XYZ file of C-alpha atoms in Angstrom:
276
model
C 0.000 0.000 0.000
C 2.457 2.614 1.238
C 5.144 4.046 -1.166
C 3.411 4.947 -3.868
C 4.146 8.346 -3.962
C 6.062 10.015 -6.504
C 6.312 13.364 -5.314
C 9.598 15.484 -3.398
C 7.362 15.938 -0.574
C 5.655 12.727 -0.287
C 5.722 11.654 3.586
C 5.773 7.612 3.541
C 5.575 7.718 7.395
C 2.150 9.707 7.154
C 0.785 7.333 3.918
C 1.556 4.212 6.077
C -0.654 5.488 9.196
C -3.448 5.735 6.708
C -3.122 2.326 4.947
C -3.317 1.358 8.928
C -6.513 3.189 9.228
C -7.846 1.724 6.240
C -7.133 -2.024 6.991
C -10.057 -1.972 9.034
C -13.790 -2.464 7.899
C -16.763 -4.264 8.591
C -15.149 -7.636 7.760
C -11.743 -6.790 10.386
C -13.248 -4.481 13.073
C -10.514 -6.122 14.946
C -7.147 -7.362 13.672
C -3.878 -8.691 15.348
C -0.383 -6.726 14.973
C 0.357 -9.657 12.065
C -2.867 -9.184 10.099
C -2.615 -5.887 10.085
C 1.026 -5.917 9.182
C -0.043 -8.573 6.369
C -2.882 -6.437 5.447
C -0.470 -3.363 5.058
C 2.117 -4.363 3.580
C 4.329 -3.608 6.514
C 7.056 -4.914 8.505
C 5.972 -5.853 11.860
C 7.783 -3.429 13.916
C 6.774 -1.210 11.803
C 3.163 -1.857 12.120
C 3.450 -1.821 15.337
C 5.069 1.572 16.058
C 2.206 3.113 13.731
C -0.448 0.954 15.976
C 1.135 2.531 19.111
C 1.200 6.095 17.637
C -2.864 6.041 16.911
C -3.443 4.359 19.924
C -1.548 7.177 21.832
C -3.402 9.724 19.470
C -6.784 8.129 20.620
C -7.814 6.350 17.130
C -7.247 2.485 17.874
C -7.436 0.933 21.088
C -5.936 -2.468 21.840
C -7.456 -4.840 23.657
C -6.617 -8.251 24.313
C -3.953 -8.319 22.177
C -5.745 -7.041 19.320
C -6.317 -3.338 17.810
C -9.495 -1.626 16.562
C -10.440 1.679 15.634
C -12.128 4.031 17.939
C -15.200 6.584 17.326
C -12.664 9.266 17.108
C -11.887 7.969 13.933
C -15.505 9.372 12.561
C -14.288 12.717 13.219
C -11.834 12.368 10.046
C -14.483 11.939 7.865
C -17.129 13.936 9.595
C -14.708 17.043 8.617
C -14.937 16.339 5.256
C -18.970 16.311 5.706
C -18.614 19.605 7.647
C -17.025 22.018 5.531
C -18.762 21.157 2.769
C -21.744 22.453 4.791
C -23.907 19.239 2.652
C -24.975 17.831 6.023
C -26.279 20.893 7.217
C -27.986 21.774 4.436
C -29.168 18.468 3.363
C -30.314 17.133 6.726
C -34.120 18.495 7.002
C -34.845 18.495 3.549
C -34.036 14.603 3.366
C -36.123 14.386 6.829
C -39.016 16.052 5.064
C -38.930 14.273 2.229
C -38.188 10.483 3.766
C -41.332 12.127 5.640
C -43.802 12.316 2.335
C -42.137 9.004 0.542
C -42.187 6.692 3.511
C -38.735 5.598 2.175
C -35.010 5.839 3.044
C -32.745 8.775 1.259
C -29.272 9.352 0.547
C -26.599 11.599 -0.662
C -23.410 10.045 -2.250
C -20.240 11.994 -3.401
C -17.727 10.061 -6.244
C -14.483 8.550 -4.927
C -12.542 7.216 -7.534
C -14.947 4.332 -9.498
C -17.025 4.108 -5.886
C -19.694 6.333 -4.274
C -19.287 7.522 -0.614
C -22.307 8.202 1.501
C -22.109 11.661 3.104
C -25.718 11.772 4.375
C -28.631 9.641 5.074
C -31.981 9.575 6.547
C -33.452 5.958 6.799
C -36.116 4.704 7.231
C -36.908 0.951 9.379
C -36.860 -1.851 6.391
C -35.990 -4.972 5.420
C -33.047 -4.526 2.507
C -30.603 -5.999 1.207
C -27.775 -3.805 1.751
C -27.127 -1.836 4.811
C -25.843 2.026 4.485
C -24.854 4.355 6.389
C -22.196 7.725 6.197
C -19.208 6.313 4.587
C -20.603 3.562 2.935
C -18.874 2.561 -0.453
C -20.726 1.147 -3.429
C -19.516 0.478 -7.304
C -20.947 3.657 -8.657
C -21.855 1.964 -11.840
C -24.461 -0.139 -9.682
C -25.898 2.993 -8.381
C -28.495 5.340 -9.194
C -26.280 7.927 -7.574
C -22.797 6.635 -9.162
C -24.770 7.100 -12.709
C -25.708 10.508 -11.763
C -22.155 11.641 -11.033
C -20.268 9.567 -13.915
C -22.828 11.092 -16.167
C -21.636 14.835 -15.526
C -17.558 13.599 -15.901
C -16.139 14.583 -18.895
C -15.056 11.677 -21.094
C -11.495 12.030 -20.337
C -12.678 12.043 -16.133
C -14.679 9.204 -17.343
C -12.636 6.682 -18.792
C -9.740 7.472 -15.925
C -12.757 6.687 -13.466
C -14.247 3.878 -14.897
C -10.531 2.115 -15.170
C -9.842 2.176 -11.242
C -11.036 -0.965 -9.444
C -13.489 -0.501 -6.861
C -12.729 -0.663 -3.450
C -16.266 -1.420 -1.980
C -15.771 -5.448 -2.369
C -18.562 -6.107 -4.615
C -18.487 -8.271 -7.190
C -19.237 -6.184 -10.259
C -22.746 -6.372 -12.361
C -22.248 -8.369 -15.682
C -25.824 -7.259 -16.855
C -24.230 -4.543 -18.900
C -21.606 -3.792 -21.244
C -19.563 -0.855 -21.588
C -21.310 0.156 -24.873
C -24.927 0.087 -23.194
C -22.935 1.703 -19.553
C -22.050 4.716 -22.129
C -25.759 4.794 -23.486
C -27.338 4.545 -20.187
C -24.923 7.364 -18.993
C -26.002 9.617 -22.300
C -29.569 9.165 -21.390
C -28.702 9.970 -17.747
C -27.316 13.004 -18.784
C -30.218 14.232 -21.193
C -32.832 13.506 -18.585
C -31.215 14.475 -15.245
C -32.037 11.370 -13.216
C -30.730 7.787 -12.977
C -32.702 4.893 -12.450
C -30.431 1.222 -10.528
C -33.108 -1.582 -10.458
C -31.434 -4.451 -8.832
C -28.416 -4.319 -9.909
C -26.657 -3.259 -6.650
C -28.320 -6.252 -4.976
C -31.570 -8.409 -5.445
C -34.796 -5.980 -3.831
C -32.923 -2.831 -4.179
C -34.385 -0.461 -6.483
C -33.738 3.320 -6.450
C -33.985 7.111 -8.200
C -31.066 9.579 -8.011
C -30.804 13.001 -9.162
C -27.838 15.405 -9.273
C -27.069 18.132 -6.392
C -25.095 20.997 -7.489
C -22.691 23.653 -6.494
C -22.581 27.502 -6.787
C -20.914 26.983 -10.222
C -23.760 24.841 -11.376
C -21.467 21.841 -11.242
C -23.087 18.386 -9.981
C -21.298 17.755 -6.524
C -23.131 15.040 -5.170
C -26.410 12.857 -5.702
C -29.504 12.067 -3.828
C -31.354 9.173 -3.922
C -35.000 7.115 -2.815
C -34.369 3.923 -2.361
C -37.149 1.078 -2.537
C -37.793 -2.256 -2.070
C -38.466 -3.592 -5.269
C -41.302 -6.045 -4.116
C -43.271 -3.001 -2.480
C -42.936 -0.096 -4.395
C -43.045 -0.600 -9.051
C -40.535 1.362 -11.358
C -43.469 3.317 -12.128
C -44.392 4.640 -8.809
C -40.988 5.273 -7.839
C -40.807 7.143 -11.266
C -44.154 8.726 -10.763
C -44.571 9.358 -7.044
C -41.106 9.963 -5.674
C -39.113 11.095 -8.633
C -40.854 14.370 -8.799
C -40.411 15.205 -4.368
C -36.923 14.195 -5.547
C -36.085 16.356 -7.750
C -37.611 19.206 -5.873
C -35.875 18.249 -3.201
C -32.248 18.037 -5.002
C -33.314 21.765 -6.039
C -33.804 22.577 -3.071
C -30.682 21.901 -1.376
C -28.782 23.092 -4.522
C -29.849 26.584 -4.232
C -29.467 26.677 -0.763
C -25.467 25.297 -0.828
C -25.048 27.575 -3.313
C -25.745 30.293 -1.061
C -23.791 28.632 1.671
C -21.092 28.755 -0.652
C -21.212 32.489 -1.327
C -21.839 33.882 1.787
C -18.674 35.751 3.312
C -16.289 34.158 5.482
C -15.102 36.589 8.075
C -11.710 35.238 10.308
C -12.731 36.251 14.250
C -9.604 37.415 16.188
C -8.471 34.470 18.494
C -9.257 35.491 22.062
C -5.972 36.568 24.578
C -5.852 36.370 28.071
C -6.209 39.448 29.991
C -2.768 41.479 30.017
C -0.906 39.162 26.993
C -0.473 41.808 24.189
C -0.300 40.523 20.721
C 1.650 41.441 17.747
């Protein structure tokens, strides 16, 4: 994993922490100094002295001989969420409209050929898949991933669509990458994506672009179905048009999160300490 930077002021040291971080997931919530070290690509000691370092930092505990993360490690990715100001924003208009639909929403950002979950508002069903924030899925089996390959340009797309997923999914064979291009076209045209089942069996859903100041599609939001309860048509009918007002919605209202003016405060002093 580590050392596989090319640039003067790549810092190994810093890229090997991270692959640490990332060795965990829902499969290895808790791993041994050797797996992890296996899992790595490290030496031993050297896993181990990173293992140490986030344990002393407060983002893996050990216990019993054995390391996990810690729920400080949210606050990494939480960040991310933050200054984007999408959680903010998006949170009571995907309350409000899981509230008319009766059915789970999301919003997913592109990460490499994957989608990342950045906000959610579920609702208590039997599905397939389980999501939640941070969640990765094979955009290409998403209503959401369509949405957001469909605004790359086709340079951004083929460099996209050539990087291997990292969700651990095995890929949908329904569909070539001629009919992938068409479906993407259409997508475009139309402004909504439609994934029936091909993420997993029951799993139907509707995305639709979010978009920045500039106009440029940032994210996606979705509904997302059980296929034996709810038809392609109603979805298409019934929720697609709350969607899109939604998506709207929140669009015009980061926009004007994005544009509003960001004033520095002075940083308080204690009484007597002059500053320069």
């Amino acid at each position: 994993m580590a050392g596989r930077g090319t640039g003067p002021d790549f810092v190994e040291a810093l890229a090997r922490g991270l692959d640490v971080l990332a060795c965990f997931d829902r499969d290895s919530p808790t791993m041994t100094l050797s797996e992890v070290a296996a899992a790595a690509g490290l030496a031993r000691p050297t896993a181990r002295r990173l293992l140490l370092t986030l344990e002393e930092l407060g983002y893996v505990r050990a216990t019993g001989g054995a390391f996990a993360l810690t729920p400080k490690v949210l606050g990494l990715g939480m960040a991310y969420v933050s200054a984007l100001g999408l959680w903010d924003i998006a949170r009571p208009h995907l309350e409000a409209l899981v509230a008319r639909t009766g059915e789970s929403s999301s919003m997913a950002q592109l990460d490499g050929s994957d989608i990342v979950y950045v906000a959610r508002v579920s609702v208590p069903k039997i599905i397939a898949l389980r999501v939640e924030i941070g969640t990765r899925f094979p955009a290409v089996q998403t209503s959401q991933g369509k949405v957001l390959l469909a605004a790359l340009s086709p340079d951004e797309l083929a460099a996209t669509l050539a990087e291997t997923s990292r969700a651990g999914l095995p890929p949908f064979i329904g569909r070539g990458p001629e009919q992938l291009h068409e479906e993407l076209t259409e997508v475009r045209a139309r402004g909504w994506a439609l994934a029936d089942e091909e993420l997993a069996p029951g799993v139907r859903s509707v995305a639709v672009p979010v978009r920045d100041g500039t106009g440029a599609v940032r994210a996606a939001m979705n509904v997302t179905v059980h296929a034996a309860e709810t038809s392609t048509e109603r979805l298409l009918q019934d929720h697609l048009p709350l969607l899109l007002r939604t998506a709207g919605e929140v669009s015009a209202e980061w926009a004007l999160w994005q544009s509003r003016p960001h004033v520095e405060l002075p940083r308080a002093t204690a009484p007597g300490v002059a500053t320069a």
